[in-house]
């Protein structure tokens, strides 16, 4: 990962600011002959789209994606397929509401990238957060939709598992519930509670953090390039790169620190068709940086939006005192819409590692080995 | 990061197995004219060296480092300096105790990379864990010693802040204490407790996890290459790549999920000589992927060693049932010696970002801007 | 360089096919605060634009460029400047003349990428050559226009120095002449000859090769990252990546093979302000992979267009016999328009190396050293 | 390629100076389960070894290679195989003859990297050329020996085809002859002439350039990652990175500039088992950056050694006038020993592209396509 590109063989480069003419990405290295329609990418974008409930920013963006390159009609089947050349995706910005930026352009929102972009570059597009806006994540979701198509048989799903200090009850986990509430929450009861809870926070002009969980099922054993391209290392990097993320864990994560060796080590038994059966999944599907064949389980923590109505002390661009209060259309819990983004990042990492593994090892060994 | 290399401008490639003839690394891209003696690298290696207390593996490795290239005597000063060409470091393995590997070579330790290396590559050097051994981290520490020299004015220190479920009392934090106990623990009282605690675990043939914290002070504002080369993204990747790490956080990390916007956002006031004063550091020194000038604070969780005496269910290489019990010299809390390793990784990431920032931006803007 | 991205710190990713909706590029890592207007990029594109004389393809493409991101108005000066974030450039395809592709889509033009794209990917966009079309080079020229702005004080100019077997007379070299004839030829007399010569080839339904020379003046000494990121190594890679290029040389190039040591080695004398004066430039401005401060001189050979009217033997996609004859709008000497493309590639390589050098070495040493 | 690493999936990092304790390389990303013995690497090194005839430097270096990591005994076969982890190779420097460097350390050999290393880094190891010495190429040859093992069915051979202005007679080409004379020359008659010719140059205290040709047979069609990872682009980069190389061509190279379209385009006819038969190979086995299945043919030009006995004008480190005359053990035609080095670089590029192609495309399409 470097600059605005991530991945090695399945590579994604994103561009665009919140209030520029457009944002998008170039997906390079995608295998050829994969059926791909804009509508499939659109379906993923629609899950992330703002303005779909009162709990997300009211900015109205259709987030309509166009494929500019890298696909062609396969005349043998009549389907549009990838050609192995770079796939450029474009999303035009529509609702760049003209607005008074006088306050934000000369002073820095505490907890926001405003200050750091200025101190690094000497200039920043302050409109809507510019490049540091969560709008950039639309490009990630679009890329992730393509990555999913590179991963047949792998299901990548995400869910919000904690809002503020309130964790869900894992006994209530129902994947189908995730699509039924505006929080991507798998626990219907918790979702009901969050509705009231978030209304209260919005009324207070405040915001709140969240914890998200992404689960990838069907990941074959053997993905990961130790030592410095470990699968979990790349997952950590990918998830930490999402706006406002402050922590990442795999499997038991921080809880593993409190475990004894015999509690933590996932025991194995002979399974069907060669694959071993694991009796637990504390490892979250990764050992020594390589996938085990179990579900890959990651969690990441999203801090509360720093754009809040409550006034906070800050400084101006010229070093003076300021008090900042962010009016406008902001997500009270930016973690909510990070669920499809987290899924997309996991999909991109897995697609990259699938190709890298195939590059080094080909079909790989046939395990278990003969006696 | 890819394969066995990490970093972009300050690049580290490591090699070597636990029981091969030697391990080491090549540090490429180091700026020239930096005074560098093998003794400086040795000093860092000695902090990580095994066998220094009864709480770490009893393997006796002098871990003597040799510089094979990339340095020369500067005749103007008579000092040995870096030349800008690759610095190769070699550490010979000495104590590869001849031992019976019959059990481990045909079956997999639960919770260990044994299985995943075999299923990926079809072969593994099973002696002492081979490439997946924590011995590889000696090469990281050596590279980190060089990275530190690229970072004048930056202090990078680490500490163990939790062993098993037992966190230290942060009110007792004393950096000087870290060197005084065998746990790199900044809380003398906790260290005393850990001594007894770990003795108990050793007697049980068990092991335990830990949480480490790394703090980098003096980091200039402006380091980090958003979006996918964010400083925290690269820190997460680097720390997650350390053996047995399952979680990484920056600043408040997972605790930030429970905070409200006004609690989390670090307020700023005009400070001296341009730099703003922050009234808190929930962000851990990184906003929008770019350093703020505050201390960079990371924590990472290390799972318990999976090599334990307690027998666990497993499978053999040929897919049969097995019971595994690891005799021999293992760290009961592998997290302890991960402290210098974590420092080294943070140093390498910062060195790389310092060079990358200088490459793109040169001296950078002069902030605050004139009125 | 990999896939569709080149450069390390100054990185360019291109996308797009000849007859798709648009092509373009993302320029990432550009330093901030560089004044940049679309008109500046347009000026370079206009030099490469087709249909400007009867000696290039008659396809009518305005090649109008739009900047989608990465720039903002600097309110201190009122000028549009780069922000340090990715600069996306878009060029819409306009003249995708509907045409009969029945012949080309099922058989392969000899000497063309038709066959290799199919055999690699199993699919190709055959319209106008798809991704392998010289239209892709418009994106390079656009990126090069930005690279030039990163290189103040450096002048990069190119010229056609040979068409078919006919080399120019170097005694007639006049840089001003390059813009006055449709061949980018610095020798007015040769240009006159080429006019007639090329008319003859066009009438024959044939095509011809060419040799181009790019000269970069004002390049500071010290650029280049030996051993595998040598300046000339990256120049060779960049120039060889241009469509139809079959050879690259630096300085005397292949002629150096015939020289004796004392003829080839450029002698040096003390010069002004520290820089040495070289008495010749056989080296083409690069020694040991690092720039000497002399002009960097490269040449590259472009083969004749393989799309010709003369029928040639070939095979079909299903392995049968075919005879191919390419009608339509093709450059009889594709080398002509490669001049601005070559300049752009050299500019991108130099920009990347300038940033890489600054990253590793900062301001660099002050040479000559004190006594 | 960057710094001292080249390749993407098959990656080689080299280190070491001419007169340091050792040089070597780390080969990372090598597929596992490939039988590999040090003796196989040694055999290639022995072809490049100095001091084997009076026409190469008289430095006596056994160039004995040790494998430090990345291999293990496969107990199923009893053979030593690669494990998929980094393979570190070490070659100790033995004959670092103590010598008077007073002249060379304070002034610069014209045509040599002496000046540019100093002006870039402010320091250089002047003993024997330090990092810029041709000794570094031993590490390339060692890496190439491993690359060859990744390329079963591919034969990579090189030959000297021109010394000074004297080209061989291609009608006399005999691959078996290459091993019989000290020039790697496939034309026995030319070799005889070179013997006398080079003796004369040696007596004059001069040196001479050369042109080498590398041919890779058995390369499958489909290798190459257009646009910026084209196979020929990476070959150009790899060959240009060899010491003293000033030009690279593929297929007809610069001669292609003089050809008409119908002369240059290699016609195709249906062949056996799907692969087309080409009626000529002007393209040198690469079209559009992708291999055609024909032999890949590259040539590169090596300038004469700049270390000569004839005195030349130069400058000192402090900017004064100097006259330089290089005594000591130098190759009068450094191009001779570049033959195994060129083969090694081609092998490494092909190995990398084979893995990259397999990564993106897997087994690839089955061409010709069904009707």
mmCIF file of C-alpha atoms in Angstrom, chain D residues 37-172:
data_model
loop_
_atom_site.group_PDB
_atom_site.id
_atom_site.type_symbol
_atom_site.label_atom_id
_atom_site.label_comp_id
_atom_site.label_asym_id
_atom_site.label_seq_id
_atom_site.Cartn_x
_atom_site.Cartn_y
_atom_site.Cartn_z
ATOM 1 C CA UNK D 37 21.438 -27.298 -4.424
ATOM 2 C CA UNK D 38 24.216 -24.784 -3.831
ATOM 3 C CA UNK D 39 26.181 -26.596 -6.518
ATOM 4 C CA UNK D 40 23.666 -25.531 -9.153
ATOM 5 C CA UNK D 41 24.136 -21.903 -8.225
ATOM 6 C CA UNK D 42 27.890 -22.423 -8.065
ATOM 7 C CA UNK D 43 27.965 -23.712 -11.620
ATOM 8 C CA UNK D 44 26.525 -20.424 -12.883
ATOM 9 C CA UNK D 45 28.845 -18.372 -10.708
ATOM 10 C CA UNK D 46 31.819 -20.258 -12.075
ATOM 11 C CA UNK D 47 30.953 -19.089 -15.589
ATOM 12 C CA UNK D 48 31.175 -15.458 -14.462
ATOM 13 C CA UNK D 49 34.166 -15.894 -12.143
ATOM 14 C CA UNK D 50 37.132 -13.582 -12.743
ATOM 15 C CA UNK D 51 40.666 -14.717 -13.394
ATOM 16 C CA UNK D 52 39.835 -17.607 -15.710
ATOM 17 C CA UNK D 53 41.676 -16.209 -18.710
ATOM 18 C CA UNK D 54 44.104 -13.412 -19.375
ATOM 19 C CA UNK D 55 41.199 -11.436 -20.874
ATOM 20 C CA UNK D 56 39.460 -10.790 -17.576
ATOM 21 C CA UNK D 57 40.574 -9.201 -14.320
ATOM 22 C CA UNK D 58 43.253 -11.205 -12.531
ATOM 23 C CA UNK D 59 41.519 -10.817 -9.183
ATOM 24 C CA UNK D 60 41.303 -14.318 -7.666
ATOM 25 C CA UNK D 61 37.847 -14.830 -6.212
ATOM 26 C CA UNK D 62 36.528 -18.340 -5.620
ATOM 27 C CA UNK D 63 33.012 -16.857 -5.440
ATOM 28 C CA UNK D 64 31.896 -19.695 -3.229
ATOM 29 C CA UNK D 65 28.179 -19.387 -2.527
ATOM 30 C CA UNK D 66 26.398 -20.423 0.685
ATOM 31 C CA UNK D 67 22.629 -20.829 1.006
ATOM 32 C CA UNK D 68 21.634 -19.313 4.364
ATOM 33 C CA UNK D 69 17.880 -19.851 4.313
ATOM 34 C CA UNK D 70 14.802 -20.851 2.362
ATOM 35 C CA UNK D 71 15.614 -24.497 1.668
ATOM 36 C CA UNK D 72 14.875 -27.713 3.523
ATOM 37 C CA UNK D 73 15.083 -31.447 2.996
ATOM 38 C CA UNK D 74 11.875 -32.886 1.603
ATOM 39 C CA UNK D 75 11.665 -36.164 3.476
ATOM 40 C CA UNK D 76 9.449 -37.705 0.843
ATOM 41 C CA UNK D 77 12.260 -37.535 -1.714
ATOM 42 C CA UNK D 78 15.364 -36.808 0.353
ATOM 43 C CA UNK D 79 16.099 -33.803 -1.848
ATOM 44 C CA UNK D 80 16.770 -30.278 -0.719
ATOM 45 C CA UNK D 81 13.928 -28.071 -1.952
ATOM 46 C CA UNK D 82 12.830 -24.450 -1.696
ATOM 47 C CA UNK D 83 10.298 -23.738 1.042
ATOM 48 C CA UNK D 84 8.657 -20.608 -0.370
ATOM 49 C CA UNK D 85 10.454 -18.436 2.204
ATOM 50 C CA UNK D 86 13.318 -16.051 1.359
ATOM 51 C CA UNK D 87 16.482 -17.648 0.046
ATOM 52 C CA UNK D 88 19.550 -15.749 1.245
ATOM 53 C CA UNK D 89 22.804 -16.335 -0.621
ATOM 54 C CA UNK D 90 26.200 -15.255 0.663
ATOM 55 C CA UNK D 91 29.477 -14.901 -1.233
ATOM 56 C CA UNK D 92 32.488 -13.874 0.804
ATOM 57 C CA UNK D 93 35.069 -11.534 -0.676
ATOM 58 C CA UNK D 94 38.471 -13.159 -0.429
ATOM 59 C CA UNK D 95 40.952 -11.360 -2.656
ATOM 60 C CA UNK D 96 40.562 -7.793 -1.433
ATOM 61 C CA UNK D 97 44.176 -7.078 -2.217
ATOM 62 C CA UNK D 98 45.554 -4.339 -0.020
ATOM 63 C CA UNK D 99 46.439 -1.578 -2.394
ATOM 64 C CA UNK D 100 47.209 2.075 -2.655
ATOM 65 C CA UNK D 101 43.937 3.960 -3.163
ATOM 66 C CA UNK D 102 45.400 7.396 -2.655
ATOM 67 C CA UNK D 103 44.871 8.460 -6.243
ATOM 68 C CA UNK D 104 41.391 7.111 -6.792
ATOM 69 C CA UNK D 105 39.984 8.107 -3.422
ATOM 70 C CA UNK D 106 40.491 11.788 -3.969
ATOM 71 C CA UNK D 107 39.777 12.074 -7.676
ATOM 72 C CA UNK D 108 37.296 10.617 -10.119
ATOM 73 C CA UNK D 109 37.933 8.226 -12.970
ATOM 74 C CA UNK D 110 36.349 9.803 -16.085
ATOM 75 C CA UNK D 111 33.457 7.683 -17.336
ATOM 76 C CA UNK D 112 33.115 5.993 -13.953
ATOM 77 C CA UNK D 113 30.518 6.171 -11.185
ATOM 78 C CA UNK D 114 33.137 7.637 -8.825
ATOM 79 C CA UNK D 115 31.900 11.172 -9.282
ATOM 80 C CA UNK D 116 28.185 10.490 -9.247
ATOM 81 C CA UNK D 117 28.231 8.400 -6.058
ATOM 82 C CA UNK D 118 30.102 11.168 -4.291
ATOM 83 C CA UNK D 119 27.862 13.934 -5.556
ATOM 84 C CA UNK D 120 24.748 11.969 -4.593
ATOM 85 C CA UNK D 121 25.707 10.515 -1.237
ATOM 86 C CA UNK D 122 28.649 12.620 -0.049
ATOM 87 C CA UNK D 123 30.600 9.427 0.617
ATOM 88 C CA UNK D 124 31.631 6.321 -1.289
ATOM 89 C CA UNK D 125 33.538 3.147 -0.676
ATOM 90 C CA UNK D 126 36.258 3.783 -3.233
ATOM 91 C CA UNK D 127 37.945 0.409 -2.813
ATOM 92 C CA UNK D 128 37.492 -1.417 -6.101
ATOM 93 C CA UNK D 129 34.507 0.701 -7.046
ATOM 94 C CA UNK D 130 32.543 -0.158 -3.943
ATOM 95 C CA UNK D 131 28.893 -0.766 -4.680
ATOM 96 C CA UNK D 132 29.281 0.238 -8.325
ATOM 97 C CA UNK D 133 31.789 -2.544 -8.925
ATOM 98 C CA UNK D 134 30.987 -5.288 -11.417
ATOM 99 C CA UNK D 135 31.453 -7.666 -8.494
ATOM 100 C CA UNK D 136 27.842 -6.930 -7.574
ATOM 101 C CA UNK D 137 26.812 -8.884 -10.649
ATOM 102 C CA UNK D 138 27.890 -12.118 -8.938
ATOM 103 C CA UNK D 139 24.774 -11.749 -6.796
ATOM 104 C CA UNK D 140 22.652 -11.367 -9.936
ATOM 105 C CA UNK D 141 24.103 -14.507 -11.449
ATOM 106 C CA UNK D 142 23.370 -16.415 -8.240
ATOM 107 C CA UNK D 143 19.771 -15.177 -8.238
ATOM 108 C CA UNK D 144 19.467 -16.019 -11.914
ATOM 109 C CA UNK D 145 20.483 -19.596 -11.207
ATOM 110 C CA UNK D 146 17.420 -19.877 -8.964
ATOM 111 C CA UNK D 147 15.220 -18.123 -11.517
ATOM 112 C CA UNK D 148 16.181 -20.710 -14.120
ATOM 113 C CA UNK D 149 14.810 -23.424 -11.866
ATOM 114 C CA UNK D 150 11.464 -21.634 -11.811
ATOM 115 C CA UNK D 151 11.400 -21.836 -15.614
ATOM 116 C CA UNK D 152 11.352 -25.495 -16.595
ATOM 117 C CA UNK D 153 11.388 -25.941 -20.364
ATOM 118 C CA UNK D 154 12.884 -22.499 -20.935
ATOM 119 C CA UNK D 155 16.478 -22.268 -22.151
ATOM 120 C CA UNK D 156 18.274 -18.965 -21.695
ATOM 121 C CA UNK D 157 21.585 -18.550 -23.455
ATOM 122 C CA UNK D 158 23.795 -15.580 -24.170
ATOM 123 C CA UNK D 159 26.635 -14.745 -26.489
ATOM 124 C CA UNK D 160 29.000 -11.945 -27.350
ATOM 125 C CA UNK D 161 28.118 -10.813 -30.874
ATOM 126 C CA UNK D 162 30.360 -7.781 -31.304
ATOM 127 C CA UNK D 163 33.628 -6.586 -29.762
ATOM 128 C CA UNK D 164 34.586 -3.019 -30.559
ATOM 129 C CA UNK D 165 33.497 -2.406 -34.146
ATOM 130 C CA UNK D 166 33.903 -6.087 -35.029
ATOM 131 C CA UNK D 167 30.654 -8.035 -35.252
ATOM 132 C CA UNK D 168 30.592 -11.784 -35.544
ATOM 133 C CA UNK D 169 29.471 -13.546 -38.713
ATOM 134 C CA UNK D 170 26.039 -14.874 -37.822
ATOM 135 C CA UNK D 171 26.413 -17.624 -40.377
ATOM 136 C CA UNK D 172 29.046 -19.153 -38.112
#
